[in-house]
PDB file of C-alpha atoms in Angstrom:
ATOM      1  CA  MET A   1      23.324  11.398 -27.182  1.00  0.00           C
ATOM      2  CA  LEU A   2      24.210  12.998 -23.821  1.00  0.00           C
ATOM      3  CA  VAL A   3      25.784  15.977 -25.561  1.00  0.00           C
ATOM      4  CA  GLY A   4      22.602  16.693 -27.495  1.00  0.00           C
ATOM      5  CA  TYR A   5      20.592  16.431 -24.296  1.00  0.00           C
ATOM      6  CA  SER A   6      22.921  18.792 -22.452  1.00  0.00           C
ATOM      7  CA  LEU A   7      22.641  21.315 -25.307  1.00  0.00           C
ATOM      8  CA  LEU A   8      18.884  21.140 -25.127  1.00  0.00           C
ATOM      9  CA  ILE A   9      18.899  21.862 -21.351  1.00  0.00           C
ATOM     10  CA  LEU A  10      21.323  24.803 -21.860  1.00  0.00           C
ATOM     11  CA  VAL A  11      19.233  26.337 -24.654  1.00  0.00           C
ATOM     12  CA  SER A  12      15.932  25.885 -22.867  1.00  0.00           C
ATOM     13  CA  CYS A  13      17.344  27.501 -19.657  1.00  0.00           C
ATOM     14  CA  GLY A  14      18.465  30.502 -21.618  1.00  0.00           C
ATOM     15  CA  ILE A  15      14.985  31.045 -23.129  1.00  0.00           C
ATOM     16  CA  THR A  16      13.371  31.354 -19.716  1.00  0.00           C
ATOM     17  CA  GLU A  17      15.719  34.142 -18.765  1.00  0.00           C
ATOM     18  CA  ILE A  18      14.635  36.510 -21.539  1.00  0.00           C
ATOM     19  CA  ASP A  19      12.769  39.469 -20.029  1.00  0.00           C
ATOM     20  CA  PRO A  20       9.592  40.522 -21.810  1.00  0.00           C
ATOM     21  CA  PRO A  21       9.609  44.087 -23.191  1.00  0.00           C
ATOM     22  CA  GLU A  22       8.626  46.844 -20.841  1.00  0.00           C
ATOM     23  CA  ILE A  23       5.186  48.301 -21.578  1.00  0.00           C
ATOM     24  CA  GLN A  24       5.502  52.001 -22.353  1.00  0.00           C
ATOM     25  CA  SER A  25       3.536  55.042 -23.311  1.00  0.00           C
ATOM     26  CA  VAL A  26       4.759  58.291 -24.903  1.00  0.00           C
ATOM     27  CA  VAL A  27       3.989  61.890 -23.964  1.00  0.00           C
ATOM     28  CA  LYS A  28       2.576  64.087 -26.714  1.00  0.00           C
ATOM     29  CA  PHE A  29       1.565  67.726 -26.968  1.00  0.00           C
ATOM     30  CA  LEU A  30      -1.152  68.352 -29.544  1.00  0.00           C
ATOM     31  CA  ASN A  31      -1.266  71.896 -31.029  1.00  0.00           C
ATOM     32  CA  ASN A  32      -4.920  72.227 -31.862  1.00  0.00           C
ATOM     33  CA  SER A  33      -4.488  75.949 -32.402  1.00  0.00           C
ATOM     34  CA  ASP A  34      -4.243  77.825 -35.743  1.00  0.00           C
ATOM     35  CA  SER A  35      -0.675  79.048 -34.825  1.00  0.00           C
ATOM     36  CA  ASP A  36       2.754  77.421 -34.870  1.00  0.00           C
ATOM     37  CA  ILE A  37       3.994  77.201 -31.320  1.00  0.00           C
ATOM     38  CA  ASN A  38       7.052  76.357 -29.287  1.00  0.00           C
ATOM     39  CA  VAL A  39       6.539  74.446 -26.047  1.00  0.00           C
ATOM     40  CA  VAL A  40       9.509  74.761 -23.691  1.00  0.00           C
ATOM     41  CA  LEU A  41       9.716  72.150 -20.884  1.00  0.00           C
ATOM     42  CA  THR A  42      12.169  73.368 -18.198  1.00  0.00           C
ATOM     43  CA  ASN A  43      13.631  70.922 -15.749  1.00  0.00           C
ATOM     44  CA  TRP A  44      11.721  68.162 -17.545  1.00  0.00           C
ATOM     45  CA  PRO A  45      12.141  64.848 -15.679  1.00  0.00           C
ATOM     46  CA  LEU A  46      11.540  62.772 -18.830  1.00  0.00           C
ATOM     47  CA  SER A  47      14.443  64.417 -20.655  1.00  0.00           C
ATOM     48  CA  GLY A  48      16.761  61.863 -19.047  1.00  0.00           C
ATOM     49  CA  ASN A  49      18.849  64.430 -17.272  1.00  0.00           C
ATOM     50  CA  GLY A  50      16.260  67.006 -16.165  1.00  0.00           C
ATOM     51  CA  ASN A  51      17.241  69.507 -18.771  1.00  0.00           C
ATOM     52  CA  THR A  52      15.133  71.754 -20.956  1.00  0.00           C
ATOM     53  CA  VAL A  53      13.280  70.289 -23.918  1.00  0.00           C
ATOM     54  CA  SER A  54      11.953  72.537 -26.753  1.00  0.00           C
ATOM     55  CA  LEU A  55       9.201  71.327 -29.075  1.00  0.00           C
ATOM     56  CA  ASN A  56       8.374  73.325 -32.174  1.00  0.00           C
ATOM     57  CA  ILE A  57       4.869  72.223 -33.129  1.00  0.00           C
ATOM     58  CA  SER A  58       3.100  73.366 -36.277  1.00  0.00           C
ATOM     59  CA  ALA A  59      -0.590  74.235 -36.224  1.00  0.00           C
ATOM     60  CA  LYS A  60      -2.865  71.107 -35.931  1.00  0.00           C
ATOM     61  CA  GLN A  61       0.150  68.836 -35.316  1.00  0.00           C
ATOM     62  CA  GLU A  62       1.450  66.857 -32.308  1.00  0.00           C
ATOM     63  CA  MET A  63       4.982  66.307 -31.050  1.00  0.00           C
ATOM     64  CA  GLY A  64       6.806  64.662 -28.243  1.00  0.00           C
ATOM     65  CA  ASN A  65       8.261  61.231 -27.731  1.00  0.00           C
ATOM     66  CA  ASN A  66       9.371  60.870 -24.110  1.00  0.00           C
ATOM     67  CA  ALA A  67       8.606  57.241 -23.402  1.00  0.00           C
ATOM     68  CA  PHE A  68       7.934  56.090 -19.891  1.00  0.00           C
ATOM     69  CA  VAL A  69       7.227  52.711 -18.349  1.00  0.00           C
ATOM     70  CA  PHE A  70       3.887  52.240 -16.662  1.00  0.00           C
ATOM     71  CA  GLU A  71       2.230  49.473 -14.733  1.00  0.00           C
ATOM     72  CA  ASN A  72      -1.336  50.659 -14.293  1.00  0.00           C
ATOM     73  CA  ASP A  73      -2.968  53.949 -15.347  1.00  0.00           C
ATOM     74  CA  GLN A  74      -0.784  55.778 -17.810  1.00  0.00           C
ATOM     75  CA  VAL A  75      -1.793  59.329 -16.799  1.00  0.00           C
ATOM     76  CA  ASP A  76      -1.308  58.528 -13.056  1.00  0.00           C
ATOM     77  CA  GLU A  77       2.115  56.990 -13.766  1.00  0.00           C
ATOM     78  CA  TYR A  78       3.149  60.070 -15.747  1.00  0.00           C
ATOM     79  CA  PHE A  79       2.075  62.361 -12.905  1.00  0.00           C
ATOM     80  CA  SER A  80       3.949  60.219 -10.346  1.00  0.00           C
ATOM     81  CA  ILE A  81       7.097  61.027 -12.374  1.00  0.00           C
ATOM     82  CA  ILE A  82       6.540  64.816 -12.667  1.00  0.00           C
ATOM     83  CA  GLU A  83       4.985  65.566  -9.281  1.00  0.00           C
ATOM     84  CA  ASP A  84       8.300  65.576  -7.414  1.00  0.00           C
ATOM     85  CA  SER A  85      10.189  67.601 -10.022  1.00  0.00           C
ATOM     86  CA  GLU A  86      11.429  70.899  -8.573  1.00  0.00           C
ATOM     87  CA  ASN A  87      11.450  74.159 -10.528  1.00  0.00           C
ATOM     88  CA  MET A  88       9.605  72.597 -13.458  1.00  0.00           C
ATOM     89  CA  LYS A  89       7.652  74.824 -15.754  1.00  0.00           C
ATOM     90  CA  ILE A  90       6.149  74.724 -19.220  1.00  0.00           C
ATOM     91  CA  GLU A  91       6.280  77.804 -21.448  1.00  0.00           C
ATOM     92  CA  LEU A  92       4.088  78.392 -24.498  1.00  0.00           C
ATOM     93  CA  ILE A  93       5.726  80.653 -27.076  1.00  0.00           C
ATOM     94  CA  VAL A  94       4.083  82.038 -30.214  1.00  0.00           C
ATOM     95  CA  SER A  95       6.004  84.221 -32.670  1.00  0.00           C
ATOM     96  CA  ASN A  96       8.914  84.433 -30.252  1.00  0.00           C
ATOM     97  CA  GLN A  97       6.593  85.815 -27.540  1.00  0.00           C
ATOM     98  CA  LEU A  98       5.873  84.134 -24.240  1.00  0.00           C
ATOM     99  CA  VAL A  99       2.078  83.866 -24.156  1.00  0.00           C
ATOM    100  CA  ARG A 100       1.578  81.406 -21.207  1.00  0.00           C
ATOM    101  CA  GLU A 101       3.570  79.815 -18.465  1.00  0.00           C
ATOM    102  CA  TRP A 102       2.385  76.795 -16.503  1.00  0.00           C
ATOM    103  CA  ALA A 103       3.953  75.567 -13.253  1.00  0.00           C
ATOM    104  CA  PRO A 104       2.993  73.127 -10.480  1.00  0.00           C
ATOM    105  CA  PRO A 105       1.110  72.376  -8.299  1.00  0.00           C
ATOM    106  CA  VAL A 106       0.227  69.047  -9.822  1.00  0.00           C
ATOM    107  CA  GLY A 107      -3.286  67.616  -9.242  1.00  0.00           C
ATOM    108  CA  SER A 108      -6.780  67.052 -10.523  1.00  0.00           C
ATOM    109  CA  PHE A 109      -8.495  70.392 -11.110  1.00  0.00           C
ATOM    110  CA  GLY A 110     -11.386  69.427 -13.462  1.00  0.00           C
ATOM    111  CA  LYS A 111     -11.699  69.334 -17.198  1.00  0.00           C
ATOM    112  CA  GLU A 112     -12.597  72.992 -17.489  1.00  0.00           C
ATOM    113  CA  ILE A 113      -8.999  74.013 -16.500  1.00  0.00           C
ATOM    114  CA  ASN A 114      -6.620  73.264 -19.353  1.00  0.00           C
ATOM    115  CA  ASN A 115      -3.206  72.976 -17.746  1.00  0.00           C
ATOM    116  CA  PRO A 116      -0.448  70.409 -18.315  1.00  0.00           C
ATOM    117  CA  PHE A 117      -0.097  70.014 -14.529  1.00  0.00           C
ATOM    118  CA  ASN A 118      -3.801  69.100 -14.305  1.00  0.00           C
ATOM    119  CA  LYS A 119      -4.429  65.331 -14.596  1.00  0.00           C
ATOM    120  CA  ASP A 120      -7.845  66.016 -16.023  1.00  0.00           C
ATOM    121  CA  SER A 121      -6.333  67.811 -19.028  1.00  0.00           C
ATOM    122  CA  TRP A 122      -4.617  64.706 -20.324  1.00  0.00           C
ATOM    123  CA  ARG A 123      -6.160  61.764 -22.307  1.00  0.00           C
ATOM    124  CA  PHE A 124      -4.807  58.347 -23.150  1.00  0.00           C
ATOM    125  CA  GLU A 125      -4.978  56.945 -26.656  1.00  0.00           C
ATOM    126  CA  SER A 126      -4.034  53.343 -27.210  1.00  0.00           C
ATOM    127  CA  LEU A 127      -1.839  52.334 -30.188  1.00  0.00           C
ATOM    128  CA  SER A 128      -2.837  49.185 -31.992  1.00  0.00           C
ATOM    129  CA  PRO A 129      -0.713  47.383 -32.887  1.00  0.00           C
ATOM    130  CA  PRO A 130       1.896  48.546 -30.305  1.00  0.00           C
ATOM    131  CA  PHE A 131       4.825  50.576 -31.745  1.00  0.00           C
ATOM    132  CA  ASN A 132       8.109  48.627 -31.514  1.00  0.00           C
ATOM    133  CA  ASN A 133       6.216  45.937 -29.609  1.00  0.00           C
ATOM    134  CA  ASP A 134       6.396  47.897 -26.326  1.00  0.00           C
ATOM    135  CA  ILE A 135       4.780  51.333 -26.796  1.00  0.00           C
ATOM    136  CA  VAL A 136       1.103  50.657 -26.333  1.00  0.00           C
ATOM    137  CA  GLY A 137      -0.264  54.170 -26.164  1.00  0.00           C
ATOM    138  CA  LYS A 138       0.234  57.903 -25.745  1.00  0.00           C
ATOM    139  CA  ILE A 139      -1.003  60.455 -23.282  1.00  0.00           C
ATOM    140  CA  VAL A 140      -1.877  63.707 -24.950  1.00  0.00           C
ATOM    141  CA  PHE A 141      -2.190  67.292 -23.680  1.00  0.00           C
ATOM    142  CA  THR A 142      -4.019  69.557 -26.133  1.00  0.00           C
ATOM    143  CA  ILE A 143      -3.120  73.234 -26.593  1.00  0.00           C
ATOM    144  CA  THR A 144      -5.920  75.360 -27.958  1.00  0.00           C
ATOM    145  CA  ASP A 145      -6.415  78.898 -29.363  1.00  0.00           C
ATOM    146  CA  GLU A 146      -7.731  79.840 -25.879  1.00  0.00           C
ATOM    147  CA  ASP A 147      -4.370  78.887 -24.331  1.00  0.00           C
ATOM    148  CA  ILE A 148      -2.644  81.166 -26.831  1.00  0.00           C
ATOM    149  CA  GLY A 149      -5.069  84.051 -26.223  1.00  0.00           C
ATOM    150  CA  ASP A 150      -6.651  84.012 -29.670  1.00  0.00           C
TER     151      ASP A 150
END
């Protein structure tokens, strides 16, 4: 009887040590233009090693999957990650031609300025049910025909 009781104590102690999954969001770039584009993220802090990430995004599609952990506001948490990144830039390429380059500063510049370093240019979309039980949403930056120059 004591052996069974000891086993119960051992098992119940182990259960309390399991950490809940971290709550995450993903970063997405939505190509709302009529052109296929390439988004090049140089010195991208969410790449894991600060390297360049290249996203080939078809017209009217979205891409990106860099998950990050957040505690409060997803957009603010994302910007707290990128605001200290040095030499970071985002290039927009259409038909192998550079059509736009964005670089810091990071901040809130109003919704009328579409720039991936502008907090006001991002929106949060919740995912219900959560993906893999821990990704609860995505933050999305939308690229338009105006960004391309069309």
